[in-house]
C-alpha cells in the first residue's frame, strides 16, 4: 500500500501528487494525513474548495459576480505581462465584452495551467493549449472533483481501475507508438474524464457540459512567399517574447538543450537574453550521445553555461530509488510505467539540477506534421474512429480490443465535435494535439514535475494556429522551424546542427506505413 510507504517515508511525502491540485465542493477536515500530509494549501472560492500542493500556485481575481482563477503559471507574449493576477483581470474584463473577446484573451496565454471561473451557479474550466497540465473531472457520490491527478481522486473516493483500462495497460503493444497513454478522454477510472484541450467545460446543476471554442473559424494557408515570411516572423516573435518573459519570471531558467530542431529553435528564441539562461542535457542512454555533443557545442558557441548530467546505468547508488518509483507510478495512476533509464534520469535531475524552471521544447510537434513523419505519409485518411485508433496504437493481432477502442474514439469524436473542425486543421494533427499531447504529454509532464517546475515557449494557441497556415509539406519537412531559427539567430542557423531522432528513419517509416495501411484496410 502506498499509504503505508508514505507514512513510513516522511521525506517522500512532498512528492506524492507533487505540484498537483484538487477543486471540489467536498470539504476535507484533515489535511495533515494521507494523501495531503500538510503539504497542501486550501482556499475557498464561492462554493468550492481549491486545494493546491505547496509547489504550485493558485491565483484568483474577482470581477462582478465571478471569481476567475488560474492554477500553475501563465504569461502573455502579446501584452508582455507575466503577472498572473493582471492576466486574470484582463481576461475578466474581456469576458464582459462577449464570447469572442473572452476566448481571444485566453488564446494569448502561454504556460502550463488550469484556468477558469466560478460563481454561485457554476464552475467553468479550460486546460492550457496542449493539455500539458494534466487534468480530469467527474461527479462521484454527489460531489464534484477537478484534479491534476485522477489517482488522487481515486484514493479519496475508493475508486478502482476501469476494466477496459486494465485490458489496455496489459496489452503487449500498449507501450508502443509514443509510449503508454489512454485513448480518447479516458482516465484510469470510469468516473473521471480527461480535460481535453481547446474545450470549455462547465459544471452546473449536477451535470457537465462542454463547448469546443477552437478552432472557431476557417483558416487559409499561405498563398505566396510574402505571406509565408509574415507567418514565420509572427510565430518567431511570439517565441522570442515568451523567452524574454520566462527570463523575467523565473530565477535560473534552464533550457533542456539537444541537437533537435525543437530545442534548437527554443535556444534561438532566447537570442538577446543568453546572459539570463543556462542550458543542460543528460546522458541516460547511448542514443543520447549525439544530442549531448550538439548541446555542448551550441552552448559553448554562445557563451551559455551548460551542465551535463550523467545518469547511471543501474539504480545502485540512487537513494530510495525503489520507493521513489513506487510514488511516481502511483501518481500517474499505474497507466504509464517509465523506462528504467527515464526513471533514473528523473531521480538524478531531482537531486542535482538547480533549475528554477526547465524550458522544455514540447508541443511544437503539433505543427510539425508528426504523424505524417512517423508513418512516412504525405496524406492521411479522412476523419473516422478507425483513423484515430490506428494513430493511437497497433491492434492487428487483437481485433477485439481494436473494436473497443473504435467505440471509444467514435464517442470521443462526437462528444468533442471533430466533424465541425475546419478543413484546414487536418484530423491527424488534431489527434496529435488533443489526444497524444493531451493524454500522453500531460501525464509525462506531471511526472517530470517531480524534478522541477516546467514551462514551454511553444505552448501558445495563437502560435500553433499561426503555423497551421504553413503548407503541410513545409511542416512535414520542418522548413518552417528552420526558417524561424534563421530569423531568430542566423549564426546558430549557420552552424547547421540538427540531430534527427534515431527512430525517424525512412525504412522505419516505410515499415510503419505498411502496418498502418494494413490496420486501416482490415475488414474485421
C-alpha positions as a printed NumPy array, in Angstrom:
array([[  0.   ,   0.   ,   0.   ],
       [  1.314,   3.422,  -0.948],
       [ -0.146,   4.914,   2.228],
       [  1.989,   2.658,   4.403],
       [  5.061,   3.714,   2.413],
       [  4.187,   7.393,   2.756],
       [  3.511,   7.103,   6.477],
       [  6.906,   5.488,   6.891],
       [  8.996,   7.584,   4.446],
       [  8.103,  11.086,   5.587],
       [ 10.71 ,  12.791,   3.38 ],
       [  8.916,  11.407,   0.304],
       [  5.515,  12.781,   1.265],
       [  6.074,  16.028,  -0.63 ],
       [  6.475,  14.008,  -3.849],
       [  3.02 ,  12.428,  -3.588],
       [  0.905,  14.135,  -6.291],
       [  3.587,  16.823,  -6.39 ],
       [  2.611,  20.18 ,  -7.903],
       [ -0.956,  18.919,  -8.072],
       [ -4.366,  20.421,  -7.389],
       [ -7.877,  19.414,  -6.417],
       [-11.016,  21.536,  -6.768],
       [-14.123,  20.159,  -5.101],
       [-17.329,  21.069,  -3.318],
       [-16.472,  18.424,  -0.713],
       [-14.748,  19.668,   2.412],
       [-11.824,  17.727,   3.882],
       [-11.427,  18.164,   7.618],
       [ -7.998,  16.545,   7.861],
       [ -5.245,  17.986,   5.664],
       [ -2.423,  16.52 ,   7.746],
       [ -2.916,  12.84 ,   6.915],
       [ -2.866,  10.831,   3.688],
       [ -2.742,  11.99 ,   0.907],
       [ -2.043,  15.631,   1.817],
       [  0.385,  15.309,   4.749],
       [  0.301,  19.034,   5.463],
       [  1.879,  19.851,   2.082],
       [ -1.299,  21.293,   0.565],
       [ -2.986,  24.672,   0.883],
       [ -6.747,  25.205,   0.849],
       [ -8.65 ,  28.287,  -0.297],
       [-12.394,  28.637,  -0.676],
       [-13.791,  30.395,  -3.746],
       [-17.596,  30.569,  -3.773],
       [-18.861,  27.02 ,  -3.083],
       [-15.615,  25.26 ,  -3.993],
       [-12.503,  24.34 ,  -2.076],
       [ -9.279,  24.852,  -4.048],
       [ -6.605,  22.512,  -2.7  ],
       [ -3.127,  23.061,  -4.132],
       [  0.206,  21.392,  -3.465],
       [  2.603,  23.864,  -1.922],
       [  4.861,  23.785,  -5.   ],
       [  2.143,  25.066,  -7.352],
       [  0.47 ,  28.477,  -7.331],
       [ -3.193,  29.463,  -7.27 ],
       [ -4.17 ,  32.94 ,  -8.474],
       [ -7.653,  34.454,  -8.324],
       [ -9.347,  37.746,  -9.214],
       [-12.951,  38.677,  -8.515],
       [-14.797,  40.709, -11.128],
       [-18.529,  41.267, -10.755],
       [-20.226,  38.066,  -9.635],
       [-17.42 ,  35.809, -10.88 ],
       [-14.057,  34.773,  -9.497],
       [-11.516,  33.976, -12.206],
       [ -8.728,  31.579, -11.244],
       [ -5.534,  30.099, -12.627],
       [ -3.557,  27.187, -11.178],
       [  0.018,  26.844, -12.435],
       [  1.605,  29.658, -14.423],
       [  0.9  ,  31.788, -17.485],
       [  2.408,  34.712, -19.385],
       [  1.235,  36.761, -22.343],
       [  3.662,  37.394, -25.243],
       [  1.292,  39.949, -26.803],
       [  0.963,  42.269, -23.804],
       [  4.336,  41.177, -22.311],
       [  2.614,  40.543, -18.989],
       [  3.928,  37.84 , -16.648],
       [  1.848,  38.623, -13.561],
       [ -0.979,  36.08 , -13.358],
       [ -3.343,  38.323, -11.395],
       [ -3.04 ,  41.074, -14.008],
       [ -3.544,  38.456, -16.71 ],
       [ -6.696,  37.229, -14.984],
       [ -8.025,  40.761, -14.65 ],
       [ -7.56 ,  41.351, -18.379],
       [ -9.445,  38.134, -19.194],
       [-12.2  ,  39.05 , -16.732],
       [-12.626,  42.394, -18.472],
       [-12.699,  40.658, -21.855],
       [-15.42 ,  38.302, -20.593],
       [-17.955,  41.112, -20.258],
       [-17.243,  42.165, -23.857],
       [-18.553,  38.872, -25.186],
       [-17.578,  35.328, -26.048],
       [-15.193,  36.178, -28.903],
       [-13.205,  38.695, -26.849],
       [-13.059,  36.267, -23.923],
       [-11.656,  33.362, -25.921],
       [ -9.275,  35.66 , -27.799],
       [ -7.825,  36.745, -24.443],
       [ -7.471,  33.119, -23.328],
       [ -5.797,  32.198, -26.639],
       [ -2.988,  34.685, -25.976],
       [ -1.677,  32.791, -22.944],
       [  1.461,  30.688, -22.846],
       [  2.105,  28.386, -19.92 ],
       [  1.07 ,  25.225, -18.131],
       [ -2.135,  25.792, -16.234],
       [ -5.788,  25.216, -15.467],
       [ -7.841,  28.377, -15.949],
       [-11.483,  29.096, -15.243],
       [-14.073,  30.982, -13.272],
       [-16.581,  30.182, -10.563],
       [-19.783,  31.881,  -9.442],
       [-22.71 ,  30.825,  -7.272],
       [-24.24 ,  28.7  , -10.028],
       [-21.382,  27.022, -11.877],
       [-17.68 ,  26.409, -12.324],
       [-16.117,  26.594, -15.799],
       [-12.591,  25.49 , -16.676],
       [-10.131,  25.275, -19.572],
       [ -6.777,  23.477, -19.661],
       [ -3.68 ,  25.063, -21.248],
       [ -3.386,  24.967, -25.066],
       [ -1.865,  21.472, -25.337],
       [ -3.018,  19.908, -22.084],
       [  0.494,  19.942, -20.671],
       [ -1.147,  20.442, -17.302],
       [ -2.889,  17.12 , -16.862],
       [ -6.45 ,  17.388, -15.632],
       [ -9.592,  15.362, -15.041],
       [-13.118,  15.915, -13.751],
       [-16.082,  13.908, -12.514],
       [-19.051,  13.693, -10.162],
       [-18.845,  10.956,  -7.543],
       [-21.381,  10.302,  -4.789],
       [-22.87 ,  13.756,  -5.196],
       [-19.568,  15.658,  -5.036],
       [-17.733,  17.236,  -7.978],
       [-13.986,  16.963,  -8.499],
       [-11.447,  18.607, -10.797],
       [ -7.889,  17.385, -10.316],
       [ -4.43 ,  17.216, -11.826],
       [ -4.176,  13.542, -10.821],
       [ -7.005,  11.018, -11.328],
       [ -5.347,   8.766,  -8.768],
       [ -5.706,  11.462,  -6.1  ],
       [ -9.482,  11.421,  -6.582],
       [ -9.344,   7.643,  -6.801],
       [ -7.65 ,   7.452,  -3.415],
       [-10.09 ,   9.876,  -1.799],
       [-13.165,   8.137,  -3.228],
       [-12.041,   4.498,  -3.186],
       [-12.201,   4.067,  -6.974],
       [-10.95 ,   1.01 ,  -8.855],
       [ -9.354,   0.934, -12.305],
       [-11.767,   0.613, -15.219],
       [-11.841,  -2.868, -16.8  ],
       [-11.09 ,  -1.584, -20.315],
       [ -8.151,   0.428, -18.995],
       [ -6.842,  -2.726, -17.313],
       [ -7.096,  -4.549, -20.63 ],
       [ -5.293,  -1.761, -22.479],
       [ -2.499,  -1.431, -19.932],
       [ -1.856,  -5.187, -20.051],
       [ -1.866,  -5.268, -23.881],
       [  1.635,  -6.199, -25.057],
       [  1.886,  -3.287, -27.504],
       [  0.373,  -0.692, -25.175],
       [  3.768,   0.956, -24.686],
       [  4.436,   1.24 , -28.433],
       [  3.651,   4.278, -30.619],
       [  4.504,   7.303, -28.435],
       [  4.63 ,   5.25 , -25.258],
       [  1.862,   4.359, -22.804],
       [ -1.25 ,   6.555, -22.702],
       [ -5.016,   6.168, -22.833],
       [ -7.3  ,   6.812, -25.84 ],
       [ -9.981,   9.476, -26.128],
       [-10.697,  11.251, -22.869],
       [-10.253,   8.154, -20.702],
       [ -8.585,   8.182, -17.303],
       [ -7.812,   5.147, -15.142],
       [-11.323,   5.422, -13.666],
       [-14.679,   5.36 , -15.443],
       [-15.957,   8.001, -13.016],
       [-13.436,  10.582, -14.277],
       [-12.776,  12.04 , -17.719],
       [ -9.715,  13.84 , -19.046],
       [ -9.907,  17.598, -19.605],
       [ -9.388,  17.953, -23.371],
       [ -7.511,  20.995, -24.765],
       [ -9.449,  23.612, -26.751],
       [-12.664,  22.755, -24.91 ],
       [-14.532,  24.916, -22.378],
       [-16.096,  22.771, -19.631],
       [-18.83 ,  23.968, -17.258],
       [-20.393,  22.145, -14.303],
       [-23.847,  23.284, -13.225],
       [-26.822,  21.598, -11.549],
       [-25.046,  18.26 , -11.279],
       [-24.027,  17.985, -14.947],
       [-21.027,  18.888, -17.103],
       [-21.469,  20.497, -20.499],
       [-18.633,  21.359, -22.83 ],
       [-18.115,  23.543, -25.881],
       [-15.356,  23.466, -28.471],
       [-14.024,  27.019, -28.72 ],
       [-11.072,  26.282, -31.028],
       [-10.647,  26.082, -33.956],
       [-13.505,  28.559, -34.318],
       [-13.106,  29.685, -37.913],
       [-11.716,  28.62 , -41.264],
       [ -8.101,  29.449, -41.995],
       [ -6.295,  29.915, -45.31 ],
       [ -2.792,  28.686, -45.959],
       [ -0.006,  30.949, -47.152],
       [ -0.504,  31.655, -50.839],
       [  2.927,  33.135, -51.575],
       [  6.359,  33.815, -50.118],
       [  5.308,  37.19 , -48.722],
       [  2.522,  35.631, -46.662],
       [  4.808,  32.781, -45.604],
       [  7.518,  35.177, -44.412],
       [  4.923,  37.115, -42.404],
       [  3.773,  33.899, -40.715],
       [  7.349,  32.931, -39.843],
       [  8.019,  36.369, -38.378],
       [  4.811,  36.404, -36.329],
       [  5.391,  32.928, -34.896],
       [  9.078,  33.538, -34.198],
       [  8.315,  36.835, -32.453],
       [  5.861,  35.033, -30.164],
       [  8.625,  32.591, -29.216],
       [ 11.115,  35.402, -28.677],
       [  8.698,  37.295, -26.435],
       [  7.972,  34.134, -24.475],
       [ 11.672,  33.545, -23.851],
       [ 12.06 ,  37.124, -22.642],
       [  9.11 ,  36.695, -20.269],
       [ 10.479,  33.408, -18.922],
       [ 13.782,  35.125, -18.129],
       [ 11.884,  37.834, -16.242],
       [  9.566,  35.458, -14.421],
       [ 11.96 ,  32.847, -13.023],
       [ 15.367,  32.793, -11.445],
       [ 17.788,  30.388, -13.118],
       [ 15.693,  29.332, -16.116],
       [ 17.444,  26.482, -17.902],
       [ 16.816,  25.219, -21.422],
       [ 16.986,  21.447, -21.785],
       [ 19.143,  21.569, -24.894],
       [ 19.61 ,  18.931, -27.586],
       [ 20.53 ,  18.939, -31.247],
       [ 16.897,  18.544, -32.283],
       [ 15.025,  21.163, -34.279],
       [ 12.556,  21.972, -31.479],
       [ 15.244,  22.571, -28.881],
       [ 17.43 ,  24.471, -31.375],
       [ 14.594,  26.857, -32.153],
       [ 13.862,  27.411, -28.458],
       [ 17.521,  28.284, -27.923],
       [ 17.463,  30.602, -30.949],
       [ 14.438,  32.402, -29.479],
       [ 16.482,  33.243, -26.362],
       [ 18.906,  35.263, -28.507],
       [ 19.497,  38.59 , -26.774],
       [ 18.854,  37.008, -23.387],
       [ 21.605,  34.384, -23.285],
       [ 23.118,  36.034, -20.213],
       [ 19.922,  35.162, -18.308],
       [ 19.812,  31.482, -19.282],
       [ 21.676,  28.273, -18.615],
       [ 21.348,  25.018, -20.516],
       [ 21.58 ,  21.375, -19.556],
       [ 21.486,  17.957, -21.132],
       [ 21.59 ,  14.424, -19.787],
       [ 23.112,  11.139, -20.798],
       [ 20.987,   8.172, -19.774],
       [ 21.319,   6.021, -22.906],
       [ 23.774,   5.65 , -25.78 ],
       [ 21.278,   7.066, -28.274],
       [ 21.516,  10.442, -26.483],
       [ 25.242,  10.947, -27.214],
       [ 24.712,  12.933, -30.476],
       [ 22.305,  15.28 , -28.668],
       [ 24.74 ,  15.767, -25.788],
       [ 27.58 ,  16.64 , -28.154],
       [ 25.407,  19.056, -30.138],
       [ 24.145,  20.776, -26.976],
       [ 27.654,  21.319, -25.654],
       [ 28.771,  22.759, -28.991],
       [ 25.831,  25.179, -29.194],
       [ 26.124,  26.403, -25.604],
       [ 29.873,  26.935, -25.927],
       [ 29.494,  28.911, -29.147],
       [ 27.148,  31.426, -27.492],
       [ 28.806,  31.548, -24.089],
       [ 25.934,  29.95 , -22.179],
       [ 26.726,  27.873, -19.109],
       [ 25.983,  24.223, -19.834],
       [ 25.707,  21.267, -17.469],
       [ 25.721,  17.604, -18.432],
       [ 24.026,  15.189, -16.048],
       [ 25.328,  11.649, -16.329],
       [ 22.679,   9.127, -15.391],
       [ 23.959,   5.804, -14.004],
       [ 23.187,   2.641, -15.945],
       [ 21.824,   0.919, -12.851],
       [ 19.827,   2.09 ,  -9.856],
       [ 22.61 ,   1.206,  -7.45 ],
       [ 23.638,   4.29 ,  -5.526],
       [ 20.378,   6.162,  -6.172],
       [ 18.978,   6.737,  -2.718],
       [ 15.472,   5.354,  -2.171],
       [ 15.13 ,   4.555,  -5.86 ],
       [ 12.549,   1.789,  -5.444],
       [ 10.417,   3.914,  -3.132],
       [ 10.538,   6.908,  -5.491],
       [  9.487,   4.728,  -8.428],
       [  6.519,   3.477,  -6.418],
       [  5.457,   7.069,  -5.744],
       [  5.8  ,   8.046,  -9.421],
       [  3.781,   5.008, -10.539],
       [  1.06 ,   5.844,  -8.059],
       [  0.999,   9.487,  -9.136],
       [  0.33 ,   8.549, -12.765],
       [ -2.402,   6.078, -11.859],
       [ -0.488,   2.953, -12.958],
       [ -1.058,   3.648, -16.654],
       [  2.39 ,   4.892, -17.738],
       [  5.271,   2.877, -16.336],
       [  8.527,   4.612, -17.204],
       [ 11.581,   3.038, -18.789],
       [ 14.388,   2.339, -16.286],
       [ 16.76 ,   4.926, -17.791],
       [ 13.987,   7.554, -17.71 ],
       [ 13.212,   6.824, -14.065],
       [ 16.888,   7.027, -13.128],
       [ 17.106,  10.307, -15.035],
       [ 14.221,  11.738, -13.005],
       [ 15.985,  10.808,  -9.772],
       [ 19.286,  12.365, -10.864],
       [ 17.72 ,  15.61 , -12.105],
       [ 15.582,  15.984,  -8.994],
       [ 18.634,  15.602,  -6.783],
       [ 21.237,  17.522,  -8.791],
       [ 19.644,  20.038, -11.183],
       [ 19.402,  23.593,  -9.84 ],
       [ 16.981,  24.955, -12.468],
       [ 14.349,  27.383, -11.244],
       [ 12.345,  26.183, -14.222],
       [ 13.094,  23.88 , -17.141],
       [ 12.3  ,  25.402, -20.523],
       [ 11.119,  22.368, -22.435],
       [ 10.6  ,  22.28 , -26.198],
       [  7.465,  20.151, -26.34 ],
       [  4.167,  20.985, -28.085],
       [  5.766,  22.172, -31.338],
       [  5.338,  18.701, -32.879],
       [  1.67 ,  19.602, -33.278],
       [  2.531,  21.845, -36.207],
       [  5.403,  19.664, -37.495],
       [  3.124,  17.041, -39.076],
       [  4.341,  14.437, -36.617],
       [  2.051,  11.573, -37.629],
       [  2.856,  12.158, -41.298],
       [  6.572,  11.872, -40.498],
       [  6.09 ,   8.872, -38.235],
       [  4.295,   6.864, -40.9  ],
       [  6.122,   8.29 , -43.919],
       [  2.911,   9.631, -45.45 ],
       [  2.02 ,  12.786, -47.379],
       [ -1.693,  12.379, -46.705],
       [ -3.972,  10.659, -44.227],
       [ -7.402,   9.001, -44.426],
       [-10.435,  11.105, -43.599],
       [-11.682,  11.559, -40.052],
       [-13.024,   8.347, -38.508],
       [-12.763,   6.304, -35.301],
       [-10.557,   3.86 , -37.218],
       [ -8.106,   6.638, -38.166],
       [ -7.838,   7.783, -34.56 ],
       [ -7.384,   4.196, -33.369],
       [ -4.674,   3.5  , -35.957],
       [ -2.81 ,   6.654, -34.951],
       [ -3.142,   5.621, -31.316],
       [ -1.847,   2.025, -31.266],
       [ -1.302,  -1.116, -33.341],
       [ -4.045,  -3.728, -32.914],
       [ -3.522,  -6.026, -35.915],
       [ -3.469,  -9.19 , -33.791],
       [ -6.116,  -8.135, -31.285],
       [ -9.197,  -7.123, -33.236],
       [-11.494,  -7.383, -30.229],
       [ -9.534,  -4.669, -28.447],
       [ -9.332,  -2.689, -31.693],
       [-13.128,  -2.564, -31.912],
       [-13.405,  -1.492, -28.27 ],
       [-11.007,   1.379, -28.953],
       [-13.007,   2.248, -32.087],
       [-16.079,   2.691, -29.908],
       [-14.136,   4.894, -27.504],
       [-12.983,   7.141, -30.349],
       [-16.413,   7.195, -32.013],
       [-17.897,   8.612, -28.823],
       [-14.929,  10.952, -28.355],
       [-15.216,  12.342, -31.902],
       [-18.937,  13.001, -31.381],
       [-18.55 ,  14.489, -27.921],
       [-15.873,  16.972, -28.952],
       [-17.284,  17.971, -32.337],
       [-14.379,  16.902, -34.548],
       [-16.733,  16.903, -37.542],
       [-17.1  ,  20.667, -37.1  ],
       [-13.383,  21.44 , -37.132],
       [-12.484,  23.475, -40.256],
       [-10.808,  21.505, -43.038],
       [ -7.553,  23.466, -42.746],
       [ -6.836,  21.619, -39.477],
       [ -6.132,  18.001, -40.503],
       [ -7.664,  15.29 , -38.283],
       [ -4.264,  13.626, -37.816],
       [ -2.785,  16.866, -36.472],
       [ -5.776,  17.463, -34.209],
       [ -5.419,  13.906, -32.883],
       [ -1.773,  14.545, -32.092],
       [ -2.648,  17.879, -30.469],
       [ -5.626,  16.888, -28.353],
       [ -5.216,  13.14 , -27.792],
       [ -1.497,  12.396, -27.88 ],
       [ -0.32 ,  15.611, -26.231],
       [ -3.351,  15.927, -24.013],
       [ -3.189,  12.338, -22.747],
       [  0.437,  11.181, -23.134],
       [  2.047,  14.596, -22.76 ],
       [  0.083,  15.734, -19.737],
       [  0.815,  12.566, -17.761],
       [  4.515,  12.76 , -18.637],
       [  4.853,  16.416, -17.686],
       [  3.122,  15.771, -14.369],
       [  5.693,  13.082, -13.666],
       [  8.593,  15.285, -14.774],
       [  7.469,  17.963, -12.321],
       [  8.873,  15.646,  -9.673],
       [ 12.212,  17.214, -10.668],
       [ 11.373,  20.924, -11.026],
       [  8.809,  23.282, -12.496],
       [  8.47 ,  23.179, -16.291],
       [  7.389,  25.688, -18.915],
       [  7.188,  25.634, -22.732],
       [  7.537,  28.603, -25.055],
       [  5.676,  26.687, -27.782],
       [  2.54 ,  26.093, -25.718],
       [  0.566,  29.047, -27.039],
       [ -2.621,  28.642, -29.068],
       [ -2.031,  31.692, -31.295],
       [  1.48 ,  30.443, -32.071],
       [  0.253,  26.979, -33.027],
       [ -2.654,  28.369, -35.018],
       [ -0.365,  30.744, -36.917],
       [  1.851,  27.892, -38.105],
       [ -1.122,  25.889, -39.357],
       [ -1.089,  28.434, -42.195],
       [  2.169,  26.857, -43.397],
       [  1.574,  24.309, -46.193],
       [  1.667,  20.71 , -44.981],
       [  4.747,  19.762, -46.997],
       [  6.771,  22.515, -45.314],
       [  5.516,  21.419, -41.908],
       [  6.482,  17.807, -42.589],
       [  9.973,  18.851, -43.741],
       [ 10.373,  21.273, -40.789],
       [ 11.199,  24.1  , -43.173],
       [  9.148,  26.494, -41.049],
       [ 11.233,  25.64 , -37.967],
       [ 14.462,  26.136, -39.875],
       [ 13.229,  29.497, -41.148],
       [ 12.222,  30.593, -37.641],
       [ 15.653,  29.601, -36.374],
       [ 17.312,  31.573, -39.174],
       [ 15.202,  34.637, -38.349],
       [ 15.863,  34.382, -34.603],
       [ 19.574,  33.547, -34.664],
       [ 21.272,  33.437, -38.084],
       [ 24.581,  32.431, -36.511],
       [ 23.032,  29.343, -34.91 ],
       [ 21.313,  28.535, -38.181],
       [ 24.658,  28.705, -39.997],
       [ 26.107,  26.072, -37.635],
       [ 23.885,  23.533, -39.454],
       [ 23.342,  21.482, -36.315],
       [ 20.405,  19.136, -36.439],
       [ 20.26 ,  15.768, -34.746],
       [ 17.442,  13.626, -36.089],
       [ 15.748,  11.148, -33.775],
       [ 17.267,   7.715, -34.385],
       [ 13.721,   6.392, -34.726],
       [ 12.995,   8.78 , -37.611],
       [ 14.472,   6.709, -40.429],
       [ 12.987,   6.254, -43.881],
       [ 12.992,   2.463, -43.549],
       [ 11.243,   2.568, -40.185],
       [  8.614,   4.955, -41.537],
       [  8.155,   2.679, -44.572],
       [  7.55 ,  -0.37 , -42.382],
       [  5.232,   1.54 , -40.06 ],
       [  3.235,   2.746, -43.049],
       [  2.747,  -0.861, -44.15 ],
       [  1.402,  -1.697, -40.689],
       [ -0.741,   1.463, -40.662],
       [ -2.199,   0.651, -44.083],
       [ -2.877,  -2.969, -43.165],
       [ -4.547,  -1.876, -39.942],
       [ -6.699,   0.548, -41.953],
       [ -7.943,  -1.904, -44.58 ],
       [ -8.652,  -4.948, -42.419],
       [-12.408,  -5.524, -42.802],
       [-12.895,  -7.143, -39.403]])
